[in-house]
């Protein structure tokens, strides 16, 4: 009974229970063993998207300093891996695997911050440690900063909820929140699926209670622009290229900026979500095939 209460009872104050660290260590051990078996099996193919990020890392070692968005941070990290381990596909995969362990750990942190229950944090992190084919693919092969986006997103969730509980405590949390959002925006624009809901929640929760600290918001905004500085520098030095990529209809130009899929009606999107998206998420279909499997 005592052990059960330790695993399930919320703990709002004081140091985290010892079971928190034990279950996190166990989850990371499971993740390490699973990833080691995957890498040893050689079943994951090397493809063009991954090769581009690896080539960019090679250019970084040759003296280039790229700062454009989507994949650049990944290339900088892989360049470090190349420097330490040599230039190889395995070096790329090992860098991604290290980031993947941070994904598992940050998911644990976010779930703990939300629930203050070890069981919930453990089960949440296990969904990443024992992932579906989609999670496994996007955390093993580098496809443009997805690992980093999840790490930073989990940090935003945990920090956001912690700030909402006590907005006046430790103002540095606001600065780190903004910095993580900005770095995520430069790394992969998918960070908005974390930053926007958490930001709205903070404004609603604190604004409704009249507890929204102006100083904290300023720190978050400053942190955002510091974290996303490479995005802005590249954009303003390349004819607003990054802004034009996201809002091509606002600029009258005959030159295409990025490849865009034709827009689909809303009902078709909803149908695709349930017929194709959800089966991939739960592991009933591989990410890039149309067939289902048991």
Short mmCIF file of C-alpha atoms in Angstrom, two decimals:
data_model
loop_
_atom_site.label_atom_id
_atom_site.label_comp_id
_atom_site.label_asym_id
_atom_site.label_seq_id
_atom_site.Cartn_x
_atom_site.Cartn_y
_atom_site.Cartn_z
CA UNK A 1 0.00 0.00 0.00
CA UNK A 2 2.82 2.40 0.85
CA UNK A 3 4.57 1.69 -2.46
CA UNK A 4 1.33 2.17 -4.36
CA UNK A 5 0.74 5.56 -2.72
CA UNK A 6 4.31 6.58 -3.59
CA UNK A 7 3.68 5.83 -7.24
CA UNK A 8 0.32 7.53 -7.53
CA UNK A 9 -0.06 10.22 -4.91
CA UNK A 10 0.61 13.80 -6.14
CA UNK A 11 3.58 15.50 -4.52
CA UNK A 12 3.28 19.27 -4.81
CA UNK A 13 6.09 20.37 -2.52
CA UNK A 14 9.50 19.20 -1.44
CA UNK A 15 11.98 17.06 -3.35
CA UNK A 16 10.71 14.49 -5.88
CA UNK A 17 10.28 10.95 -4.54
CA UNK A 18 13.09 8.45 -5.06
CA UNK A 19 10.77 6.33 -7.22
CA UNK A 20 10.73 9.20 -9.74
CA UNK A 21 14.43 8.82 -10.46
CA UNK A 22 14.30 5.03 -10.35
CA UNK A 23 11.54 4.75 -12.94
CA UNK A 24 13.23 7.34 -15.16
CA UNK A 25 16.48 5.37 -15.03
CA UNK A 26 14.61 2.15 -15.85
CA UNK A 27 12.85 3.78 -18.79
CA UNK A 28 16.13 5.12 -20.18
CA UNK A 29 17.70 1.65 -19.85
CA UNK A 30 14.82 0.20 -21.87
CA UNK A 31 15.23 2.94 -24.49
CA UNK A 32 18.99 2.34 -24.73
CA UNK A 33 18.57 -1.42 -25.18
CA UNK A 34 15.87 -0.99 -27.80
CA UNK A 35 17.87 1.57 -29.76
CA UNK A 36 21.04 -0.54 -29.58
CA UNK A 37 19.18 -3.53 -31.03
CA UNK A 38 17.70 -1.37 -33.78
CA UNK A 39 21.06 0.09 -34.80
CA UNK A 40 22.71 -3.33 -34.70
CA UNK A 41 20.01 -4.82 -36.93
CA UNK A 42 20.76 -2.45 -39.82
CA UNK A 43 17.10 -2.45 -40.85
CA UNK A 44 16.77 1.35 -41.12
CA UNK A 45 17.76 2.53 -44.60
CA UNK A 46 19.78 5.68 -45.34
CA UNK A 47 17.84 8.12 -47.54
CA UNK A 48 18.27 11.44 -49.30
CA UNK A 49 16.77 13.66 -46.58
CA UNK A 50 19.22 12.27 -44.08
CA UNK A 51 22.09 12.58 -46.53
CA UNK A 52 21.40 16.31 -47.01
CA UNK A 53 21.67 16.95 -43.26
CA UNK A 54 24.88 14.89 -43.15
CA UNK A 55 26.37 16.77 -46.11
CA UNK A 56 25.55 20.05 -44.40
CA UNK A 57 27.41 18.81 -41.31
CA UNK A 58 30.41 18.05 -43.52
CA UNK A 59 30.26 21.61 -44.90
CA UNK A 60 30.21 22.94 -41.32
CA UNK A 61 33.44 21.07 -40.59
CA UNK A 62 34.88 22.59 -43.77
CA UNK A 63 34.19 26.11 -42.51
CA UNK A 64 30.62 26.91 -43.58
CA UNK A 65 28.30 28.52 -41.02
CA UNK A 66 24.68 27.84 -42.10
CA UNK A 67 21.87 29.32 -40.00
CA UNK A 68 18.77 28.81 -42.16
CA UNK A 69 15.89 27.09 -40.43
CA UNK A 70 14.68 23.46 -40.43
CA UNK A 71 17.54 21.04 -40.04
CA UNK A 72 20.42 23.44 -39.42
CA UNK A 73 20.66 22.74 -35.68
CA UNK A 74 20.63 19.03 -36.47
CA UNK A 75 23.57 19.51 -38.82
CA UNK A 76 25.55 21.44 -36.22
CA UNK A 77 25.04 18.62 -33.72
CA UNK A 78 25.96 15.99 -36.29
CA UNK A 79 29.09 17.99 -37.15
CA UNK A 80 30.13 17.55 -33.52
CA UNK A 81 29.44 13.83 -33.88
CA UNK A 82 31.55 13.69 -37.06
CA UNK A 83 34.38 15.45 -35.26
CA UNK A 84 34.31 12.96 -32.38
CA UNK A 85 33.40 9.73 -34.20
CA UNK A 86 34.33 10.31 -37.83
CA UNK A 87 32.04 10.84 -40.81
CA UNK A 88 29.67 7.91 -41.12
CA UNK A 89 26.00 7.03 -41.16
CA UNK A 90 26.43 5.40 -37.75
CA UNK A 91 27.74 8.68 -36.33
CA UNK A 92 24.56 10.40 -37.52
CA UNK A 93 22.42 7.70 -35.96
CA UNK A 94 24.31 7.88 -32.66
CA UNK A 95 23.75 11.64 -32.45
CA UNK A 96 20.05 11.11 -33.11
CA UNK A 97 19.93 8.33 -30.53
CA UNK A 98 21.44 10.63 -27.90
CA UNK A 99 18.78 13.22 -28.73
CA UNK A 100 16.16 10.47 -28.57
CA UNK A 101 17.12 9.69 -24.97
CA UNK A 102 16.57 13.36 -24.19
CA UNK A 103 13.14 13.07 -25.84
CA UNK A 104 12.27 10.21 -23.47
CA UNK A 105 13.60 12.08 -20.43
CA UNK A 106 11.90 15.37 -21.37
CA UNK A 107 8.58 13.56 -21.90
CA UNK A 108 8.97 12.15 -18.40
CA UNK A 109 9.59 15.65 -17.06
CA UNK A 110 6.59 17.15 -18.86
CA UNK A 111 4.23 14.43 -17.62
CA UNK A 112 5.55 14.79 -14.07
CA UNK A 113 5.12 18.57 -14.17
CA UNK A 114 1.53 18.17 -15.36
CA UNK A 115 0.41 15.40 -13.02
CA UNK A 116 2.90 15.11 -10.14
CA UNK A 117 2.31 11.36 -10.40
CA UNK A 118 5.17 8.95 -11.02
CA UNK A 119 2.92 6.40 -12.71
CA UNK A 120 1.71 8.92 -15.30
CA UNK A 121 5.23 10.17 -15.97
CA UNK A 122 6.49 6.59 -16.34
CA UNK A 123 3.77 5.47 -18.75
CA UNK A 124 4.21 8.64 -20.82
CA UNK A 125 7.95 8.15 -21.20
CA UNK A 126 7.47 4.46 -22.04
CA UNK A 127 5.36 5.44 -25.08
CA UNK A 128 8.54 7.05 -26.42
CA UNK A 129 10.97 4.40 -25.14
CA UNK A 130 8.87 1.65 -26.76
CA UNK A 131 7.64 3.70 -29.70
CA UNK A 132 5.55 3.02 -32.77
CA UNK A 133 7.30 2.75 -36.17
CA UNK A 134 6.62 6.48 -36.67
CA UNK A 135 8.32 7.48 -33.41
CA UNK A 136 11.18 5.06 -34.04
CA UNK A 137 11.81 6.34 -37.57
CA UNK A 138 11.70 10.03 -36.74
CA UNK A 139 13.95 9.64 -33.70
CA UNK A 140 16.57 7.48 -35.44
CA UNK A 141 16.95 9.03 -38.89
CA UNK A 142 17.56 12.76 -39.06
CA UNK A 143 14.68 14.38 -40.93
CA UNK A 144 15.15 18.00 -39.95
CA UNK A 145 15.06 18.57 -36.22
CA UNK A 146 12.13 16.45 -35.02
CA UNK A 147 14.03 15.19 -31.98
CA UNK A 148 14.96 18.73 -31.01
CA UNK A 149 11.39 19.94 -31.55
CA UNK A 150 10.04 17.28 -29.18
CA UNK A 151 12.69 17.97 -26.55
CA UNK A 152 12.01 21.70 -26.61
CA UNK A 153 8.25 21.10 -26.80
CA UNK A 154 8.27 18.91 -23.72
CA UNK A 155 10.32 21.57 -21.96
CA UNK A 156 7.70 24.18 -22.89
CA UNK A 157 4.90 22.01 -21.51
CA UNK A 158 6.69 21.37 -18.22
CA UNK A 159 7.85 24.94 -17.75
CA UNK A 160 4.51 26.41 -18.80
CA UNK A 161 2.54 24.41 -16.29
CA UNK A 162 5.10 25.09 -13.56
CA UNK A 163 4.91 28.83 -14.26
CA UNK A 164 1.10 28.73 -14.21
CA UNK A 165 1.13 27.24 -10.71
CA UNK A 166 3.45 29.91 -9.32
CA UNK A 167 4.13 32.75 -11.83
CA UNK A 168 6.14 34.91 -9.41
CA UNK A 169 8.60 32.20 -8.40
CA UNK A 170 11.97 31.93 -10.21
CA UNK A 171 11.61 34.49 -13.03
CA UNK A 172 14.35 32.65 -14.94
CA UNK A 173 11.68 30.10 -15.94
CA UNK A 174 10.03 32.76 -18.12
CA UNK A 175 13.34 33.46 -19.85
CA UNK A 176 14.02 29.74 -20.43
CA UNK A 177 10.46 29.29 -21.70
CA UNK A 178 10.95 32.03 -24.30
CA UNK A 179 14.42 30.78 -25.21
CA UNK A 180 13.11 27.24 -25.79
CA UNK A 181 10.24 28.54 -27.93
CA UNK A 182 12.61 30.69 -30.01
CA UNK A 183 15.18 27.95 -30.48
CA UNK A 184 12.36 25.59 -31.44
CA UNK A 185 11.01 28.10 -33.98
CA UNK A 186 14.40 28.25 -35.68
CA UNK A 187 14.86 24.48 -35.50
CA UNK A 188 11.47 23.26 -36.68
CA UNK A 189 8.27 25.28 -37.06
CA UNK A 190 6.29 22.34 -35.67
CA UNK A 191 7.19 23.76 -32.26
CA UNK A 192 3.97 25.79 -32.61
CA UNK A 193 1.94 22.70 -31.66
CA UNK A 194 3.52 23.02 -28.22
CA UNK A 195 4.18 26.75 -27.87
CA UNK A 196 0.79 28.09 -29.00
CA UNK A 197 -1.43 25.92 -26.72
CA UNK A 198 0.87 26.42 -23.73
CA UNK A 199 1.08 30.17 -24.39
CA UNK A 200 -2.71 30.46 -24.63
CA UNK A 201 -3.08 28.42 -21.44
CA UNK A 202 -0.67 30.71 -19.60
CA UNK A 203 -2.40 33.89 -20.76
CA UNK A 204 -5.83 32.48 -19.86
CA UNK A 205 -4.83 30.98 -16.51
CA UNK A 206 -2.81 33.94 -15.27
CA UNK A 207 -4.80 36.68 -16.99
CA UNK A 208 -8.07 35.44 -15.53
CA UNK A 209 -6.64 35.53 -12.03
CA UNK A 210 -4.94 38.87 -12.53
CA UNK A 211 -1.56 37.25 -11.85
CA UNK A 212 0.14 37.81 -15.21
CA UNK A 213 3.56 39.32 -14.39
CA UNK A 214 4.60 41.83 -17.03
CA UNK A 215 8.26 41.29 -16.20
CA UNK A 216 7.97 37.56 -16.81
CA UNK A 217 6.27 38.09 -20.16
CA UNK A 218 9.01 40.53 -21.18
CA UNK A 219 11.65 37.95 -20.23
CA UNK A 220 9.86 35.32 -22.32
CA UNK A 221 9.65 37.63 -25.35
CA UNK A 222 13.33 38.58 -25.07
CA UNK A 223 14.26 34.92 -24.67
CA UNK A 224 12.23 34.04 -27.77
CA UNK A 225 14.05 36.54 -29.97
CA UNK A 226 17.42 35.43 -28.61
CA UNK A 227 16.63 31.78 -29.29
CA UNK A 228 15.25 32.47 -32.76
CA UNK A 229 17.95 35.03 -33.68
CA UNK A 230 19.46 32.84 -36.45
CA UNK A 231 16.01 32.66 -38.10
CA UNK A 232 15.65 36.45 -38.15
CA UNK A 233 19.26 37.09 -39.22
CA UNK A 234 18.94 34.70 -42.14
CA UNK A 235 15.57 36.08 -43.16
CA UNK A 236 16.58 39.75 -43.19
CA UNK A 237 19.83 38.97 -44.99
CA UNK A 238 18.11 36.87 -47.67
CA UNK A 239 15.16 38.99 -48.80
CA UNK A 240 12.79 37.70 -46.11
CA UNK A 241 13.21 34.14 -47.41
CA UNK A 242 12.00 32.39 -44.24
CA UNK A 243 8.96 34.66 -43.95
CA UNK A 244 8.14 34.20 -47.63
CA UNK A 245 8.33 30.45 -47.16
CA UNK A 246 5.50 30.50 -44.62
CA UNK A 247 3.44 33.29 -46.22
CA UNK A 248 4.06 33.03 -49.99
CA UNK A 249 0.66 34.55 -50.85
CA UNK A 250 1.68 37.85 -49.23
CA UNK A 251 4.53 38.32 -51.70
CA UNK A 252 3.98 38.87 -55.41
CA UNK A 253 6.71 36.87 -57.07
CA UNK A 254 7.03 34.48 -59.97
CA UNK A 255 9.77 32.55 -58.21
CA UNK A 256 8.52 29.60 -56.11
CA UNK A 257 9.63 29.62 -52.48
CA UNK A 258 9.63 26.03 -51.35
CA UNK A 259 7.45 23.20 -52.59
CA UNK A 260 3.82 23.40 -51.51
CA UNK A 261 1.18 20.73 -51.71
CA UNK A 262 -2.18 21.81 -53.10
CA UNK A 263 -4.66 22.80 -50.41
CA UNK A 264 -7.23 20.14 -49.52
CA UNK A 265 -10.84 20.75 -48.42
CA UNK A 266 -11.48 20.55 -44.69
CA UNK A 267 -13.58 17.38 -44.91
CA UNK A 268 -10.82 15.63 -46.86
CA UNK A 269 -8.31 16.64 -44.19
CA UNK A 270 -10.53 15.23 -41.42
CA UNK A 271 -10.95 11.99 -43.38
CA UNK A 272 -7.20 11.75 -43.89
CA UNK A 273 -6.59 12.38 -40.21
CA UNK A 274 -8.58 9.32 -39.15
CA UNK A 275 -7.83 7.01 -42.10
CA UNK A 276 -4.12 7.75 -42.45
CA UNK A 277 -2.84 9.93 -39.60
CA UNK A 278 -4.18 8.13 -36.53
CA UNK A 279 -3.22 4.62 -37.79
CA UNK A 280 0.37 5.84 -38.22
CA UNK A 281 0.45 7.35 -34.73
CA UNK A 282 -0.78 4.16 -33.05
CA UNK A 283 1.44 1.92 -35.18
CA UNK A 284 -1.17 0.31 -37.44
CA UNK A 285 0.46 1.67 -40.61
CA UNK A 286 4.00 2.56 -41.61
CA UNK A 287 4.59 6.30 -42.14
CA UNK A 288 5.27 6.20 -45.87
CA UNK A 289 3.09 3.36 -47.10
CA UNK A 290 -0.63 3.00 -47.67
CA UNK A 291 -1.01 -0.50 -46.28
CA UNK A 292 -2.14 -1.38 -42.77
CA UNK A 293 -0.61 -4.15 -40.71
CA UNK A 294 -1.62 -5.97 -37.54
#
